[in-house]
Amino acid sequence: MSTAKVDRRVAHSHHFDSMEQEHESGKQGVWLFMATEIMMFGGLFVGYFIYRMKYPEAWVEGGSLLSWKLGALNTLVLLFSSFTMAQAVTETMKGENKKALNLVMITTLCAFAFMVVKYFEYSGKIHHGLFPGLDIWDPSAVQNEGTRLFLLFYFLMTGLHGFHILVGVGLMFWLMKRLKNDEFSPKYYTAVEGVGLYWHIVDIIWIYLFPLMYLI
Amino acid sequence: MADTTVVDNHSSHSSGKDYLNESSGIWSWLTTIDHKRISVMYIYSIIGFFLIGGLFAILMRLELMTPEPLFMDGDTYNKAMTFHGSIMVFMVVVPGIPALLGNFLLPIMIGAKDVAFPKINLLSWYCLIFGAAVAILSLFFGGVDTGWTFYTPYSAKSAGAVSMVVLGAFIMGFSSILTGLNFIVTIHKLRAKGMTMMRLPLFVWSLYATAIIQVIATPVLGITLLLLTAERVFGVGIFDPNLGGDPVLFQHFFWFYSHPAVYIMIIPPMGIISEIISTFSQKTIFGYKAIAFSSLGISAISFLVWGHHMFVSGQSPVAATVFSVLTMLVGVPTAIKLFNWTATMYKGRVSFATPMLYALSFLSLFTIGGLTGLFLAAYAVDVHLHDTYFVVAHFHYVMLGGAIVGMIGGLFYWWPKITGKMYDEVLGRISALLVFVGFNVTFLPQFVMGSLGMPRRYHTYDGIYSAYHMTSTIGSWILTLGIFIAFYALYKAAKSGEKAPMNPWNGTTLEWTVPSPPPHENFDTVPTVTGRPYEYR
């Protein structure tokens, strides 16, 4: 575009009529995108439940292979990160970009902590031949044949979730750069709010994954 | 006219700048975020894909001219069939009308300067092109012979480049999701002053109903293809019964997207038809609200009917019966539309310009396609007709006779607006006639041979079907000729057509109140809308 870059803190983009209209549009776009995320993970949850009904013993065995302590730790980490993210949005709305920057930084550290725990969980599984493919799979490591399917769903669902965490980290760095440059104002904070929404959805998906995989 | 306060009909011609010549060079196109330019890029790319997909169709029809193999072996035929299906579905008809006409018209029709997220709009074009490139390049890595539905367990084991095509479809899915998301927000948030929901042109309503399906259904296709890829890469039996998986689950997942997807394909042309019929009858559309809400009705029901693809898959008879009844319900909102279109023409001043001829083709072809859909929705009848040429004929009547004919009609209707040039009316009418005749010669015999038992997806067949196949092949040549004449007429118009006036058809929607072609930001003065569209008399 040839149009000069607008200062989003005080002005709206060329094709909108007002800053409020632009903010509302952005927010609705993020919500719709969240709907697609839920439909996508929804497919995996449906698959999980269907095979859970088909292979109940395998699902019990699969759950017992996972460490509920590590899962619980990660749940706490994510819940805390959702809190700091929500606070970051509030601070940006008040115009406190510096405070928001610190809060986003804490959120990012939580995301890293989550991935470190996940790394130890994954590598433990791979070490014990419990990754269900790529010549790593060791059939003698489990009693039920269906457990391999459980582990596939475990790796696919937590893997896709982990991918979303990593995307979230990327978004956090983008936010930190913009917060550092003081690009937001009480009238313009769409990006922070949008990433916040995204982060909460990623968190909520984990809230469902944790009991389904580790506890029941 | 949609009574608007646009003051001067000629004001913006004073600058001599429009969206086409506002900047130049290939780079100004590839990085454009103007919805009109993106739409033009979609027009070129989708017509390109259509020609590739059509080439495979012509080759298949040629092969089927005789009962014995003519020039293809079974393997080659299966690949041609798969590419024809995948290209036409994922690259032509699904992105088709929303991307190539919706992009251009939606913002103008609601009085906006652009879609809500112009950069995401450009991104969705790149998703389509990139995904399509990955899928088409798989031709050089062994091709794919699974059919466009990628049914398991065969697709989990087939030696071809299934993963590549699946990845391509996955990427193209993002194009569809992003377009849908963009359109919903645009319709909700960017309407001009006075443009209430009940004043939206019906094409916009159809795009809205479509966008809902695009956003909700497409992610399920994404996850299905991801699971299929996981099965291929890791060798775990998600869908392979030998390894403990459930192949019918794949069909459930696949059709949960792919049935709503056929309404992604057919609702937008219905919107085009509403516009064309009202304009060329010079009469207020009959039953505006009924047409608008029936679009939403179709998209709601679309999510509840996927099981009718699986009547012979071993799903429970109870489920099949429920799906059968729900499927027939689709006929209700669809028939509401057809009756309203007919009633619009009644006592109107009907003129038979090219877009109207295509619209009338649509009415008759789509009615045949829709009614034969009811045959297939009937559980007991479908057990006999499943996987025969009856099904092939049915969905071609809807997808080609409905969606593509509607799209070509729409292209003719809005071509003066898009290019600023008038097309040759004689060429246009000849093309409409040839497409209509060629289409029926190609696909009517397929209903007959299908009900006699000719199975689909075979490259050889019993001699008793040869007369039908021969007729069908000859019809495909007439159809091809018609489509080429149509594209030639459009090309010739863009190249050297006469200058188009602002409102050549005496249309009433907002796009006819801006110059042809429109200026960069659509309106010199943002309009205020004070009445409903189609207020002829």
Short mmCIF file of C-alpha atoms in Angstrom, two decimals, chain B residues 54-527:
data_model
loop_
_atom_site.label_atom_id
_atom_site.label_comp_id
_atom_site.label_asym_id
_atom_site.label_seq_id
_atom_site.Cartn_x
_atom_site.Cartn_y
_atom_site.Cartn_z
CA GLY B 54 -11.33 -29.52 -17.33
CA LEU B 55 -8.48 -30.98 -19.38
CA PHE B 56 -8.54 -34.09 -17.18
CA ALA B 57 -12.32 -34.28 -17.62
CA ILE B 58 -12.06 -34.15 -21.41
CA LEU B 59 -9.39 -36.83 -21.41
CA MET B 60 -11.53 -39.08 -19.21
CA ARG B 61 -14.57 -38.62 -21.41
CA LEU B 62 -12.43 -39.40 -24.45
CA GLU B 63 -11.16 -42.59 -22.81
CA LEU B 64 -14.75 -43.58 -21.99
CA MET B 65 -15.87 -43.26 -25.61
CA THR B 66 -15.36 -46.99 -26.13
CA PRO B 67 -15.94 -49.91 -23.75
CA GLU B 68 -12.34 -51.11 -24.21
CA PRO B 69 -9.33 -49.13 -23.03
CA LEU B 70 -8.57 -46.47 -25.63
CA PHE B 71 -5.38 -44.71 -24.57
CA MET B 72 -5.29 -44.91 -20.77
CA ASP B 73 -4.66 -47.84 -18.50
CA GLY B 74 -6.65 -48.17 -15.27
CA ASP B 75 -3.94 -46.56 -13.18
CA THR B 76 -3.69 -43.48 -15.40
CA TYR B 77 -7.46 -43.18 -15.47
CA ASN B 78 -7.66 -43.30 -11.67
CA LYS B 79 -5.09 -40.54 -11.43
CA ALA B 80 -6.86 -38.40 -14.03
CA MET B 81 -10.09 -38.88 -12.11
CA THR B 82 -8.48 -37.92 -8.81
CA PHE B 83 -6.89 -34.80 -10.23
CA HIS B 84 -10.07 -33.75 -11.99
CA GLY B 85 -12.01 -34.10 -8.72
CA SER B 86 -9.44 -32.55 -6.41
CA ILE B 87 -8.72 -29.59 -8.68
CA MET B 88 -12.36 -28.84 -9.39
CA VAL B 89 -13.43 -29.17 -5.77
CA PHE B 90 -10.56 -27.64 -3.81
CA MET B 91 -9.25 -25.11 -6.34
CA VAL B 92 -12.27 -24.11 -8.41
CA VAL B 93 -15.71 -24.55 -6.96
CA VAL B 94 -14.99 -24.15 -3.23
CA PRO B 95 -12.92 -20.95 -3.47
CA GLY B 96 -14.77 -20.02 -6.68
CA ILE B 97 -17.54 -17.50 -6.27
CA PRO B 98 -16.80 -16.10 -2.79
CA ALA B 99 -13.19 -15.43 -3.74
CA LEU B 100 -13.49 -14.22 -7.30
CA LEU B 101 -16.81 -12.34 -7.34
CA GLY B 102 -17.49 -11.98 -3.62
CA ASN B 103 -14.16 -10.28 -3.03
CA PHE B 104 -14.89 -7.71 -5.67
CA LEU B 105 -18.53 -7.06 -4.86
CA LEU B 106 -19.05 -7.59 -1.14
CA PRO B 107 -17.38 -4.36 0.06
CA ILE B 108 -18.92 -2.28 -2.74
CA MET B 109 -22.38 -3.74 -2.23
CA ILE B 110 -22.41 -2.82 1.46
CA GLY B 111 -20.81 0.58 0.91
CA ALA B 112 -17.38 -0.19 2.39
CA LYS B 113 -13.93 0.80 1.17
CA ASP B 114 -12.47 -2.67 1.53
CA VAL B 115 -12.92 -5.92 3.45
CA ALA B 116 -12.23 -5.78 7.19
CA PHE B 117 -8.79 -7.40 6.94
CA PRO B 118 -7.21 -6.54 3.57
CA LYS B 119 -3.85 -8.16 4.35
CA ILE B 120 -5.49 -11.40 5.43
CA ASN B 121 -7.44 -11.22 2.20
CA LEU B 122 -4.19 -11.21 0.24
CA LEU B 123 -2.82 -14.00 2.46
CA SER B 124 -5.80 -16.17 1.58
CA TRP B 125 -4.96 -15.80 -2.12
CA TYR B 126 -1.38 -16.93 -1.44
CA CYS B 127 -2.71 -19.89 0.60
CA LEU B 128 -4.78 -20.97 -2.38
CA ILE B 129 -1.91 -20.60 -4.84
CA PHE B 130 0.66 -22.28 -2.59
CA GLY B 131 -1.68 -25.15 -1.67
CA ALA B 132 -2.67 -25.61 -5.29
CA ALA B 133 0.97 -25.69 -6.37
CA VAL B 134 1.79 -28.40 -3.80
CA ALA B 135 -1.23 -30.45 -4.86
CA ILE B 136 -0.62 -30.12 -8.60
CA LEU B 137 3.11 -30.80 -8.30
CA SER B 138 2.26 -34.18 -6.78
CA LEU B 139 1.62 -35.19 -10.40
CA PHE B 140 5.40 -35.38 -10.77
CA PHE B 141 5.83 -37.46 -7.61
CA GLY B 142 3.73 -40.43 -8.63
CA GLY B 143 0.30 -38.80 -8.69
CA VAL B 144 -2.64 -39.88 -6.58
CA ASP B 145 -5.26 -42.48 -7.42
CA THR B 146 -7.58 -42.41 -4.41
CA GLY B 147 -10.31 -40.17 -5.78
CA TRP B 148 -10.77 -36.72 -4.32
CA THR B 149 -12.37 -38.20 -1.18
CA PHE B 150 -9.14 -39.93 -0.01
CA TYR B 151 -11.14 -42.82 1.46
CA THR B 152 -9.29 -44.97 3.96
CA PRO B 153 -7.90 -47.59 4.29
CA TYR B 154 -6.79 -47.37 0.64
CA SER B 155 -5.48 -43.81 0.96
CA ALA B 156 -3.46 -44.83 4.02
CA LYS B 157 -1.60 -47.44 1.98
CA SER B 158 -1.67 -46.19 -1.62
CA ALA B 159 1.80 -45.76 -3.02
CA GLY B 160 1.12 -42.38 -4.65
CA ALA B 161 1.85 -38.92 -3.36
CA VAL B 162 -1.29 -38.83 -1.19
CA SER B 163 0.43 -36.82 1.54
CA MET B 164 1.31 -34.05 -0.92
CA VAL B 165 -2.23 -33.61 -2.21
CA VAL B 166 -3.55 -33.81 1.35
CA LEU B 167 -1.08 -31.14 2.45
CA GLY B 168 -2.16 -29.01 -0.51
CA ALA B 169 -5.81 -29.35 0.48
CA PHE B 170 -4.88 -28.52 4.09
CA ILE B 171 -3.20 -25.28 3.02
CA MET B 172 -6.06 -24.37 0.68
CA GLY B 173 -8.39 -24.89 3.64
CA PHE B 174 -6.79 -21.87 5.30
CA SER B 175 -7.61 -19.82 2.24
CA SER B 176 -11.25 -20.78 2.66
CA ILE B 177 -11.31 -20.15 6.42
CA LEU B 178 -9.64 -16.75 6.12
CA THR B 179 -11.98 -15.64 3.33
CA GLY B 180 -15.01 -16.70 5.36
CA LEU B 181 -13.75 -15.01 8.51
CA ASN B 182 -13.01 -11.83 6.62
CA PHE B 183 -16.45 -11.75 5.02
CA ILE B 184 -18.37 -12.32 8.26
CA VAL B 185 -16.57 -9.47 10.01
CA THR B 186 -16.93 -7.23 6.95
CA ILE B 187 -20.68 -7.82 6.77
CA HIS B 188 -21.14 -7.28 10.50
CA LYS B 189 -18.92 -4.27 11.00
CA LEU B 190 -18.34 -2.40 7.75
CA ARG B 191 -21.81 -1.71 6.39
CA ALA B 192 -22.40 1.88 5.30
CA LYS B 193 -24.74 4.11 7.17
CA GLY B 194 -28.33 2.98 6.66
CA MET B 195 -27.32 -0.41 5.22
CA THR B 196 -29.24 -2.58 7.66
CA MET B 197 -29.10 -6.36 7.43
CA MET B 198 -32.53 -6.34 5.78
CA ARG B 199 -31.23 -4.00 3.08
CA LEU B 200 -28.29 -6.20 2.11
CA PRO B 201 -28.27 -7.39 -1.48
CA LEU B 202 -29.11 -11.10 -1.64
CA PHE B 203 -25.67 -11.94 -3.02
CA VAL B 204 -24.24 -10.60 0.24
CA TRP B 205 -26.67 -12.74 2.23
CA SER B 206 -25.53 -15.79 0.29
CA LEU B 207 -21.87 -14.95 0.99
CA TYR B 208 -22.71 -14.57 4.67
CA ALA B 209 -24.40 -17.99 4.84
CA THR B 210 -21.44 -19.47 2.98
CA ALA B 211 -18.87 -17.84 5.21
CA ILE B 212 -20.41 -19.41 8.30
CA ILE B 213 -19.91 -22.86 6.77
CA GLN B 214 -16.38 -22.00 5.66
CA VAL B 215 -15.39 -20.97 9.18
CA ILE B 216 -17.05 -23.82 11.06
CA ALA B 217 -16.65 -26.80 8.73
CA THR B 218 -13.23 -26.31 7.14
CA PRO B 219 -11.19 -26.86 10.35
CA VAL B 220 -12.69 -30.34 10.60
CA LEU B 221 -11.35 -31.16 7.14
CA GLY B 222 -7.98 -29.88 8.31
CA ILE B 223 -7.90 -32.21 11.28
CA THR B 224 -9.15 -35.15 9.19
CA LEU B 225 -6.34 -34.69 6.70
CA LEU B 226 -3.89 -34.32 9.58
CA LEU B 227 -5.04 -37.65 11.05
CA LEU B 228 -4.75 -39.29 7.62
CA THR B 229 -1.22 -37.96 7.27
CA ALA B 230 -0.36 -39.17 10.79
CA GLU B 231 -1.61 -42.61 9.84
CA ARG B 232 0.52 -42.64 6.71
CA VAL B 233 3.65 -41.34 8.42
CA PHE B 234 3.50 -43.26 11.70
CA GLY B 235 1.75 -46.40 10.43
CA VAL B 236 -0.76 -46.35 13.30
CA GLY B 237 -4.23 -47.66 12.53
CA ILE B 238 -6.47 -44.67 13.08
CA PHE B 239 -8.60 -45.60 10.10
CA ASP B 240 -7.15 -48.96 8.98
CA PRO B 241 -9.27 -51.81 10.35
CA ASN B 242 -6.33 -54.24 10.15
CA LEU B 243 -4.55 -52.13 12.73
CA GLY B 244 -7.58 -51.58 14.94
CA GLY B 245 -8.85 -48.37 13.33
CA ASP B 246 -12.25 -47.49 11.99
CA PRO B 247 -12.50 -46.59 8.27
CA VAL B 248 -16.07 -45.36 8.67
CA LEU B 249 -14.84 -42.76 11.15
CA PHE B 250 -12.82 -41.24 8.32
CA GLN B 251 -15.98 -41.01 6.24
CA HIS B 252 -17.82 -39.33 9.11
CA PHE B 253 -15.02 -36.80 9.55
CA PHE B 254 -14.61 -36.25 5.84
CA TRP B 255 -18.28 -35.68 5.08
CA PHE B 256 -18.80 -33.56 8.15
CA TYR B 257 -16.76 -31.04 6.18
CA SER B 258 -17.40 -32.10 2.65
CA HIS B 259 -21.15 -32.13 2.75
CA PRO B 260 -21.44 -28.59 4.12
CA ALA B 261 -18.76 -27.81 1.53
CA VAL B 262 -21.18 -28.51 -1.30
CA TYR B 263 -23.28 -25.67 0.11
CA ILE B 264 -20.15 -23.52 0.13
CA MET B 265 -20.24 -24.26 -3.58
CA ILE B 266 -23.94 -23.77 -4.31
CA ILE B 267 -25.20 -20.97 -1.99
CA PRO B 268 -23.09 -18.20 -3.63
CA PRO B 269 -24.38 -18.93 -7.17
CA MET B 270 -27.88 -18.83 -5.71
CA GLY B 271 -27.05 -15.30 -4.58
CA ILE B 272 -25.83 -14.40 -8.07
CA ILE B 273 -29.05 -15.76 -9.57
CA SER B 274 -31.12 -13.60 -7.20
CA GLU B 275 -29.28 -10.50 -8.46
CA ILE B 276 -29.46 -11.40 -12.14
CA ILE B 277 -33.13 -12.41 -12.15
CA SER B 278 -34.28 -9.27 -10.39
CA THR B 279 -32.22 -7.04 -12.66
CA PHE B 280 -33.17 -8.66 -15.95
CA SER B 281 -36.83 -8.85 -15.00
CA GLN B 282 -36.66 -5.20 -13.88
CA LYS B 283 -38.84 -6.22 -10.99
CA THR B 284 -38.55 -6.21 -7.21
CA ILE B 285 -37.32 -9.56 -6.00
CA PHE B 286 -40.19 -11.67 -4.76
CA GLY B 287 -39.79 -12.80 -1.14
CA TYR B 288 -36.60 -10.97 -0.16
CA LYS B 289 -36.68 -12.24 3.42
CA ALA B 290 -37.57 -15.77 2.37
CA ILE B 291 -34.57 -15.90 0.04
CA ALA B 292 -32.23 -14.36 2.62
CA PHE B 293 -33.25 -16.66 5.44
CA SER B 294 -33.43 -19.76 3.27
CA SER B 295 -29.67 -19.29 2.66
CA LEU B 296 -29.12 -19.38 6.41
CA GLY B 297 -31.53 -22.32 6.62
CA ILE B 298 -29.48 -24.27 4.10
CA SER B 299 -26.26 -23.62 5.97
CA ALA B 300 -27.82 -24.71 9.26
CA ILE B 301 -29.22 -27.96 7.83
CA SER B 302 -25.99 -28.58 5.93
CA PHE B 303 -24.27 -29.67 9.14
CA LEU B 304 -26.83 -32.37 9.88
CA VAL B 305 -26.91 -34.39 6.68
CA TRP B 306 -23.44 -35.82 6.11
CA GLY B 307 -24.51 -39.42 6.77
CA HIS B 308 -26.32 -39.64 3.44
CA HIS B 309 -22.96 -40.26 1.81
CA MET B 310 -22.62 -43.39 3.92
CA PHE B 311 -25.86 -45.32 3.45
CA VAL B 312 -23.92 -48.39 2.33
CA SER B 313 -20.98 -47.98 4.71
CA GLY B 314 -22.46 -50.01 7.54
CA GLN B 315 -23.73 -47.13 9.63
CA SER B 316 -26.77 -48.05 11.70
CA PRO B 317 -30.13 -48.16 9.88
CA VAL B 318 -31.55 -45.76 12.47
CA ALA B 319 -28.83 -43.20 11.75
CA ALA B 320 -29.31 -43.71 8.03
CA THR B 321 -33.06 -43.12 8.30
CA VAL B 322 -32.56 -39.94 10.32
CA PHE B 323 -29.96 -38.67 7.84
CA SER B 324 -32.32 -39.53 5.00
CA VAL B 325 -35.14 -37.42 6.44
CA LEU B 326 -32.83 -34.52 7.37
CA THR B 327 -31.37 -34.54 3.86
CA MET B 328 -34.79 -34.17 2.31
CA LEU B 329 -35.30 -31.10 4.50
CA VAL B 330 -32.65 -29.31 2.41
CA GLY B 331 -35.20 -29.39 -0.38
CA VAL B 332 -37.44 -26.99 1.51
CA PRO B 333 -35.28 -23.83 1.64
CA THR B 334 -33.97 -24.66 -1.83
CA ALA B 335 -37.47 -24.88 -3.28
CA ILE B 336 -38.38 -21.62 -1.51
CA LYS B 337 -35.63 -19.95 -3.51
CA LEU B 338 -36.69 -21.50 -6.81
CA PHE B 339 -40.32 -20.47 -6.36
CA ASN B 340 -39.31 -16.94 -5.42
CA TRP B 341 -37.10 -16.59 -8.48
CA THR B 342 -39.90 -17.82 -10.70
CA ALA B 343 -42.36 -15.47 -9.04
CA THR B 344 -39.92 -12.60 -9.57
CA MET B 345 -39.98 -13.19 -13.31
CA TYR B 346 -43.77 -13.40 -13.38
CA LYS B 347 -45.11 -10.27 -15.09
CA GLY B 348 -41.62 -8.77 -15.10
CA ARG B 349 -40.00 -7.15 -18.13
CA VAL B 350 -37.73 -10.11 -18.83
CA SER B 351 -34.84 -9.52 -21.23
CA PHE B 352 -32.63 -12.36 -22.40
CA ALA B 353 -29.15 -10.94 -22.14
CA THR B 354 -26.28 -13.38 -21.60
CA PRO B 355 -26.32 -13.28 -17.76
CA MET B 356 -30.06 -13.97 -17.79
CA LEU B 357 -29.59 -16.90 -20.18
CA TYR B 358 -27.05 -18.38 -17.78
CA ALA B 359 -29.43 -17.73 -14.89
CA LEU B 360 -32.23 -19.54 -16.70
CA SER B 361 -29.83 -22.42 -17.44
CA PHE B 362 -29.08 -22.48 -13.75
CA LEU B 363 -32.77 -22.66 -12.86
CA SER B 364 -33.46 -25.70 -15.01
CA LEU B 365 -30.17 -27.54 -14.47
CA PHE B 366 -30.16 -26.90 -10.74
CA THR B 367 -33.76 -28.04 -10.45
CA ILE B 368 -32.88 -31.35 -12.11
CA GLY B 369 -29.79 -31.64 -9.90
CA GLY B 370 -31.78 -30.84 -6.78
CA LEU B 371 -34.65 -33.19 -7.50
CA THR B 372 -32.35 -36.10 -8.30
CA GLY B 373 -30.69 -35.26 -5.00
CA LEU B 374 -33.96 -36.21 -3.36
CA PHE B 375 -33.81 -39.62 -5.05
CA LEU B 376 -30.37 -40.11 -3.58
CA ALA B 377 -31.48 -38.86 -0.19
CA ALA B 378 -34.04 -41.65 -0.05
CA TYR B 379 -32.23 -44.37 1.90
CA ALA B 380 -33.67 -47.36 0.01
CA VAL B 381 -33.25 -45.83 -3.45
CA ASP B 382 -29.68 -44.82 -2.72
CA VAL B 383 -28.67 -48.39 -1.93
CA HIS B 384 -29.41 -49.13 -5.59
CA LEU B 385 -27.96 -45.92 -7.03
CA HIS B 386 -24.90 -45.60 -4.78
CA ASP B 387 -21.59 -45.36 -6.65
CA THR B 388 -23.26 -45.33 -10.07
CA TYR B 389 -23.25 -42.73 -12.82
CA PHE B 390 -26.57 -41.50 -11.41
CA VAL B 391 -24.58 -39.93 -8.58
CA VAL B 392 -22.03 -38.57 -11.05
CA ALA B 393 -24.80 -36.96 -13.10
CA HIS B 394 -26.52 -35.59 -9.98
CA PHE B 395 -23.53 -33.76 -8.60
CA HIS B 396 -22.45 -32.47 -11.99
CA TYR B 397 -25.94 -31.01 -12.45
CA VAL B 398 -25.50 -29.21 -9.15
CA MET B 399 -21.79 -28.36 -9.24
CA LEU B 400 -21.27 -27.66 -12.96
CA GLY B 401 -24.84 -26.89 -14.05
CA GLY B 402 -25.43 -24.99 -10.82
CA ALA B 403 -22.23 -23.54 -9.40
CA ILE B 404 -20.12 -23.07 -12.55
CA VAL B 405 -22.98 -21.93 -14.79
CA GLY B 406 -23.98 -19.48 -12.04
CA MET B 407 -20.37 -18.31 -11.80
CA ILE B 408 -20.04 -17.73 -15.56
CA GLY B 409 -23.39 -15.90 -15.52
CA GLY B 410 -22.10 -13.75 -12.68
CA LEU B 411 -18.87 -13.05 -14.55
CA PHE B 412 -20.84 -11.80 -17.57
CA TYR B 413 -23.16 -9.78 -15.34
CA TRP B 414 -20.39 -7.96 -13.48
CA TRP B 415 -17.72 -8.01 -16.21
CA PRO B 416 -18.61 -4.42 -17.27
CA LYS B 417 -18.04 -3.37 -13.66
CA ILE B 418 -14.83 -5.35 -13.17
CA THR B 419 -13.13 -4.47 -16.45
CA GLY B 420 -15.04 -1.35 -17.44
CA LYS B 421 -15.70 -2.94 -20.84
CA MET B 422 -18.79 -4.42 -22.47
CA TYR B 423 -18.65 -7.99 -23.79
CA ASP B 424 -19.97 -9.11 -27.18
CA GLU B 425 -23.61 -10.01 -26.59
CA VAL B 426 -23.81 -12.39 -29.58
CA LEU B 427 -20.79 -14.41 -28.47
CA GLY B 428 -22.15 -14.46 -24.93
CA ARG B 429 -25.52 -15.81 -25.97
CA ILE B 430 -23.98 -18.45 -28.24
CA SER B 431 -21.82 -19.61 -25.36
CA ALA B 432 -24.81 -19.82 -23.00
CA LEU B 433 -26.72 -21.89 -25.54
CA LEU B 434 -23.81 -24.25 -26.23
CA VAL B 435 -23.09 -24.72 -22.54
CA PHE B 436 -26.73 -25.54 -21.86
CA VAL B 437 -27.07 -28.00 -24.75
CA GLY B 438 -23.62 -29.53 -24.29
CA PHE B 439 -24.16 -29.94 -20.59
CA ASN B 440 -27.42 -31.84 -21.01
CA VAL B 441 -26.06 -34.03 -23.80
CA THR B 442 -23.14 -34.90 -21.54
CA PHE B 443 -24.93 -35.61 -18.30
CA LEU B 444 -28.54 -36.64 -19.04
CA PRO B 445 -27.42 -40.02 -20.45
CA GLN B 446 -25.46 -40.56 -17.24
CA PHE B 447 -28.68 -40.59 -15.22
CA VAL B 448 -29.99 -43.36 -17.46
CA MET B 449 -26.89 -45.51 -17.48
CA GLY B 450 -26.45 -44.98 -13.76
CA SER B 451 -29.91 -46.25 -13.00
CA LEU B 452 -29.15 -49.20 -15.30
CA GLY B 453 -26.15 -50.01 -13.13
CA MET B 454 -23.06 -48.39 -14.71
CA PRO B 455 -20.66 -47.96 -11.77
CA ARG B 456 -18.62 -44.78 -11.44
CA ARG B 457 -14.79 -44.61 -11.46
CA TYR B 458 -14.34 -47.42 -14.04
CA HIS B 459 -12.33 -46.88 -17.20
CA THR B 460 -13.84 -49.87 -19.04
CA TYR B 461 -17.43 -51.01 -19.09
CA ASP B 462 -19.96 -53.43 -20.51
CA GLY B 463 -20.97 -52.87 -24.15
CA ILE B 464 -24.63 -52.24 -23.24
CA TYR B 465 -23.64 -48.79 -21.97
CA SER B 466 -21.66 -47.77 -25.03
CA ALA B 467 -24.38 -45.64 -26.69
CA TYR B 468 -24.81 -43.59 -23.50
CA HIS B 469 -21.07 -43.12 -23.06
CA MET B 470 -20.63 -42.14 -26.71
CA THR B 471 -23.39 -39.52 -26.41
CA SER B 472 -21.88 -38.25 -23.20
CA THR B 473 -18.44 -37.87 -24.78
CA ILE B 474 -19.84 -35.97 -27.77
CA GLY B 475 -21.73 -33.73 -25.34
CA SER B 476 -18.51 -32.98 -23.51
CA TRP B 477 -17.07 -31.50 -26.74
CA ILE B 478 -20.07 -29.21 -27.21
CA LEU B 479 -19.79 -28.16 -23.57
CA THR B 480 -16.07 -27.47 -23.93
CA LEU B 481 -16.69 -25.38 -27.03
CA GLY B 482 -19.34 -23.37 -25.18
CA ILE B 483 -17.06 -22.72 -22.22
CA PHE B 484 -14.18 -21.67 -24.49
CA ILE B 485 -16.45 -19.24 -26.33
CA ALA B 486 -17.57 -17.84 -22.98
CA PHE B 487 -13.98 -17.30 -21.82
CA TYR B 488 -13.05 -15.89 -25.22
CA ALA B 489 -15.94 -13.42 -25.03
CA LEU B 490 -14.76 -12.29 -21.59
CA TYR B 491 -11.15 -12.07 -22.75
CA LYS B 492 -12.09 -10.13 -25.87
CA ALA B 493 -14.17 -7.73 -23.81
CA ALA B 494 -11.35 -7.06 -21.37
CA LYS B 495 -8.93 -6.60 -24.26
CA SER B 496 -10.93 -4.51 -26.68
CA GLY B 497 -14.52 -4.17 -25.53
CA GLU B 498 -16.49 -0.97 -25.75
CA LYS B 499 -16.40 1.27 -22.74
CA ALA B 500 -19.02 0.24 -20.21
CA PRO B 501 -21.39 2.78 -18.69
CA MET B 502 -21.82 3.03 -14.94
CA ASN B 503 -25.01 1.00 -14.88
CA PRO B 504 -25.51 -0.98 -18.11
CA TRP B 505 -28.32 -3.21 -16.78
CA ASN B 506 -30.27 -0.67 -14.73
CA GLY B 507 -29.29 -2.56 -11.58
CA THR B 508 -30.24 -1.30 -8.14
CA THR B 509 -27.42 -2.40 -5.88
CA LEU B 510 -24.62 -0.08 -4.80
CA GLU B 511 -21.96 -1.38 -7.20
CA TRP B 512 -23.95 0.18 -10.06
CA THR B 513 -23.64 3.63 -8.47
CA VAL B 514 -19.86 3.75 -8.84
CA PRO B 515 -17.92 4.15 -12.10
CA SER B 516 -16.91 1.13 -14.18
CA PRO B 517 -14.23 0.19 -13.24
CA PRO B 518 -14.53 1.55 -9.68
CA PRO B 519 -11.95 3.93 -8.21
CA HIS B 520 -9.32 2.76 -5.73
CA GLU B 521 -11.42 3.07 -2.58
CA ASN B 522 -14.73 2.32 -4.31
CA PHE B 523 -16.64 5.48 -3.40
CA ASP B 524 -15.76 9.14 -3.73
CA THR B 525 -18.40 9.89 -1.16
CA VAL B 526 -19.32 7.08 1.19
CA PRO B 527 -22.99 6.44 0.45
#
